[in-house]
Structures are given as structure tokens and as C-alpha cells.
PDB file of C-alpha atoms in Angstrom:
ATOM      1  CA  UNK A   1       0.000   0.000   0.000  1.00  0.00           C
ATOM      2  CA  UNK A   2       1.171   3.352  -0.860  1.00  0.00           C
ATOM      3  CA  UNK A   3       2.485   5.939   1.829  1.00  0.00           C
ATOM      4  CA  UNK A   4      -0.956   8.251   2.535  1.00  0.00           C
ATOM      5  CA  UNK A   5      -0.822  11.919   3.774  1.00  0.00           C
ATOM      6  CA  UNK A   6      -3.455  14.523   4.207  1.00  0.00           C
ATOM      7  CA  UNK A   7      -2.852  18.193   3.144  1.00  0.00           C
ATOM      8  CA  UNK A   8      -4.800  21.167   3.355  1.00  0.00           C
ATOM      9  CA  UNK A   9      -4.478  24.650   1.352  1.00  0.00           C
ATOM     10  CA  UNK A  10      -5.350  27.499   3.449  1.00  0.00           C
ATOM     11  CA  UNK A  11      -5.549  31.323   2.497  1.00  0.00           C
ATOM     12  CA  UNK A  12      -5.929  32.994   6.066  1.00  0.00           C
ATOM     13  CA  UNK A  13      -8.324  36.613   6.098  1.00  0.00           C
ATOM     14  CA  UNK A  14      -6.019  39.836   5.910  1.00  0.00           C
ATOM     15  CA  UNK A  15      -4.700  40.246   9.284  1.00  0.00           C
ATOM     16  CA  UNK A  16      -5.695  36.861  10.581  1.00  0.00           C
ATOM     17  CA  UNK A  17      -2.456  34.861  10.098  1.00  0.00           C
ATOM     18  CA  UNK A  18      -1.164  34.443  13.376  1.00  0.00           C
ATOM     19  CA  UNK A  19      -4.567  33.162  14.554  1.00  0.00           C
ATOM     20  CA  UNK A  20      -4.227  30.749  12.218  1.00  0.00           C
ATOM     21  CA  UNK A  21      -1.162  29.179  12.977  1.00  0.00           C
ATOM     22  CA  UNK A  22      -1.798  29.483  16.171  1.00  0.00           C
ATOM     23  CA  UNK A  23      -5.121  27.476  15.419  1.00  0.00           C
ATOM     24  CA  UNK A  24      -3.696  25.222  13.068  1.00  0.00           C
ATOM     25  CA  UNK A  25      -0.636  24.513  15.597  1.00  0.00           C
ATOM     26  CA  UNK A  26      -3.894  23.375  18.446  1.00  0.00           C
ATOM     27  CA  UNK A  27      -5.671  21.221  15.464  1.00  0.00           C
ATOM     28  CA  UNK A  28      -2.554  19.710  14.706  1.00  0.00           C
ATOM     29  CA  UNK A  29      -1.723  18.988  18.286  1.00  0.00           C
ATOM     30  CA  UNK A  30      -4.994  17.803  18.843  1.00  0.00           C
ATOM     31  CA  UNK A  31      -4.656  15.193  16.219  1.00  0.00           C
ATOM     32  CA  UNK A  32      -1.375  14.411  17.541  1.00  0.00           C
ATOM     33  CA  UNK A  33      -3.110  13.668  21.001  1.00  0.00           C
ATOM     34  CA  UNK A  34      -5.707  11.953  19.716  1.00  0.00           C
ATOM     35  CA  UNK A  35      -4.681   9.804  16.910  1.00  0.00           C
ATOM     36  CA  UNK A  36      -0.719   9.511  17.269  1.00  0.00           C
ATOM     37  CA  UNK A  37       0.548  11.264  13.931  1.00  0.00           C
ATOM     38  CA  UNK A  38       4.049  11.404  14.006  1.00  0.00           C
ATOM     39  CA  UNK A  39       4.015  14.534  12.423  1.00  0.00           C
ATOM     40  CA  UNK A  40       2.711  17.537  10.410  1.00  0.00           C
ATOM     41  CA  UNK A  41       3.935  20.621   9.195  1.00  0.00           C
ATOM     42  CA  UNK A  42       2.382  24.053   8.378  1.00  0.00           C
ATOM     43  CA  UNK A  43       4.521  26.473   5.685  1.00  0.00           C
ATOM     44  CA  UNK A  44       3.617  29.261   4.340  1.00  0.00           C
ATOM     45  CA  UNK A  45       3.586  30.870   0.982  1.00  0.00           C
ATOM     46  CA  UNK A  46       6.976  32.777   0.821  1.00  0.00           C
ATOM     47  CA  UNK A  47       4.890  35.369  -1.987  1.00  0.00           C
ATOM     48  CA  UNK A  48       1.650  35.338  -0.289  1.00  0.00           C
ATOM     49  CA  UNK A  49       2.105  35.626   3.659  1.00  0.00           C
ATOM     50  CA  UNK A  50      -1.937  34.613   3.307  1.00  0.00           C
ATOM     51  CA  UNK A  51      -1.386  31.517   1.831  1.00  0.00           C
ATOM     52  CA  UNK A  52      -0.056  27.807   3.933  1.00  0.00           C
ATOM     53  CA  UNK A  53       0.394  24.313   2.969  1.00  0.00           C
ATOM     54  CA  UNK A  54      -0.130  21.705   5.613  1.00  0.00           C
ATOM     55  CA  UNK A  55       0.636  18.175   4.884  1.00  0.00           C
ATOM     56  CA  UNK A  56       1.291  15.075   7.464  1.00  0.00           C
ATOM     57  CA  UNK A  57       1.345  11.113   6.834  1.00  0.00           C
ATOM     58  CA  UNK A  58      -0.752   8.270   7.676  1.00  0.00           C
ATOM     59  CA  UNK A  59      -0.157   4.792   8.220  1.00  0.00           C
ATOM     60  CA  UNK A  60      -3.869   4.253   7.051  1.00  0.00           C
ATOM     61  CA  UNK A  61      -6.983   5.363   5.303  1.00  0.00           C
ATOM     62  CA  UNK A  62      -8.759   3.812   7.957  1.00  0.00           C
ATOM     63  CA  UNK A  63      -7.095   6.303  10.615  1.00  0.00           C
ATOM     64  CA  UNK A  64      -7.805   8.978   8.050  1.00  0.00           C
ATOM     65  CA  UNK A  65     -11.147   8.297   8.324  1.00  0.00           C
ATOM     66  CA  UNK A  66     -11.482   7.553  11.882  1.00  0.00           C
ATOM     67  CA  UNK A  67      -9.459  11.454  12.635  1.00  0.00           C
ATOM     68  CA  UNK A  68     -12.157  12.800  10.542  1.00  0.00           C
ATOM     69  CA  UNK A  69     -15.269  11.277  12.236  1.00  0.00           C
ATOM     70  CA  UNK A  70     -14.608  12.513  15.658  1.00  0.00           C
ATOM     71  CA  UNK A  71     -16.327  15.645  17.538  1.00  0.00           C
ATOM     72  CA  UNK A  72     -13.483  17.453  17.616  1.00  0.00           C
ATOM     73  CA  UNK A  73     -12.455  17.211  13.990  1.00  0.00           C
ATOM     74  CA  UNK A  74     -14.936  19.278  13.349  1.00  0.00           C
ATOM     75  CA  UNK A  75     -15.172  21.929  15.739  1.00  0.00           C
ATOM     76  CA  UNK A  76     -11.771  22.545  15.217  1.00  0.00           C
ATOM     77  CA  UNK A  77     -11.752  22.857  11.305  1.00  0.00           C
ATOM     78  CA  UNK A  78     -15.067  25.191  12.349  1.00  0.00           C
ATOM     79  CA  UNK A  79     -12.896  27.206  14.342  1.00  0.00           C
ATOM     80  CA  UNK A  80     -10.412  27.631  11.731  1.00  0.00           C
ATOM     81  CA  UNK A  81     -12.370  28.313   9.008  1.00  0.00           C
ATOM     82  CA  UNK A  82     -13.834  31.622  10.934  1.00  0.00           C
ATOM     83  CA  UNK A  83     -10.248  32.886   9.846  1.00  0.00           C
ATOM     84  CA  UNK A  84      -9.709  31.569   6.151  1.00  0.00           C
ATOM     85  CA  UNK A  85     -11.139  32.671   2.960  1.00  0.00           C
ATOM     86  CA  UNK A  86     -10.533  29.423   1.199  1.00  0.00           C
ATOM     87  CA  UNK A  87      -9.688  26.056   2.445  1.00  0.00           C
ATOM     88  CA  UNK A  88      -8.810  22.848   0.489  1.00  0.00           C
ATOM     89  CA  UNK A  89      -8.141  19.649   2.571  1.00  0.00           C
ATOM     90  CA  UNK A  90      -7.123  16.522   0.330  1.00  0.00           C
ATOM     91  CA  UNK A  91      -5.862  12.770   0.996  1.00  0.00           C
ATOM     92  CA  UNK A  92      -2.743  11.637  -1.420  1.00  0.00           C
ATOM     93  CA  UNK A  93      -1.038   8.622  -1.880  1.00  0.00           C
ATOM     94  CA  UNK A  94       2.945   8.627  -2.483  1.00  0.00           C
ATOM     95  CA  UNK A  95       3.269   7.803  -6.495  1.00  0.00           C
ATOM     96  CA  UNK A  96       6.885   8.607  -6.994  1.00  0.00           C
ATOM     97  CA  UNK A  97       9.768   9.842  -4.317  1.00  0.00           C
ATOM     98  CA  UNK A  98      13.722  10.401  -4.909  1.00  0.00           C
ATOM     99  CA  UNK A  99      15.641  10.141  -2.135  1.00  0.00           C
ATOM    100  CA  UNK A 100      14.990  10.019   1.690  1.00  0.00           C
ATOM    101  CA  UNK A 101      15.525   6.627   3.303  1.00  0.00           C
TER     102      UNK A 101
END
């Protein structure tokens, strides 16, 4: 099975960035706490301070799945969303890598 990862593209409301991250950083957290990512990382647009990529991997769709069915999923995303103008979240499947170990 190929290596799974969630990402999300996020354009943050003028003036709201560092409520963002600072909301991302608790969703991420959160799902760190409750589901035992190994990790997940937030960057931002170096031409658009607006504009962030998250992305993280999963060991499997089923955990994907289960993250996105509980209560706090979606007050969180809820609570983030009351800062964005646009928001994007995707599951993808490794289909070619160079490198790494």
C-alpha cells in the first residue's frame, strides 16, 4: 500500500495569520493527542504571507477516516475556518519519491 498523507491549502483573512497558525498549531496537536501522527507541518507561501500548505502522513486510510469522524475534527476545522477565505483539505497517496531513506 502506498504511503498516505493529508494536506490542506489554506488562504488565512487579511490580518488573521497568526490566529491561524496558532489554530492550526492546536488542530494539529490535537490530532497528535488523539490519533498519534508522528508529524505535520504548516509552511507558508513565501509570496503570499496569506497563503499555507499543511501536509502530514498516515499509516492508514482507515485512521484517516477515523481522525475525521470525531467531535473534535470538526469543531476545530469550524474554528479555523472563521479565519480563512478558502480552504482545500485533500488525501494523497505517495506515487513517486527520490531520495529520503
Amino acid at each position: 500500500m502506498a504511503q498516505l498523507y493529508t494536506s490542506g491549502n489554506w488562504i488565512a483573512k487579511q490580518g488573521r495569520e497568526m490566529d491561524f497558525i496558532a489554530a492550526w498549531r492546536d488542530f494539529a496537536e490535537w490530532t497528535h493527542r488523539e490519533v498519534g501522527i508522528q508529524n505535520a507541518k504548516l509552511l507558508r507561501d513565501s509570496g503570499d504571507p496569506r497563503r499555507f500548505l499543511s501536509f502530514g502522513p498516515w499509516d492508514s486510510l482507515e485512521n484517516i477516516e477515523r481522525w475525521r469522524s470525531l467531535p473534535g475534527f470538526q469543531e476545530r476545522i469550524g474554528k479555523m475556518r472563521e479565519l480563512l477565505e478558502d480552504f482545500e483539505g485533500r488525501t494523497l497517496e505517495v506515487v513517486a519519491e527520490v531520495g529520503g531513506s
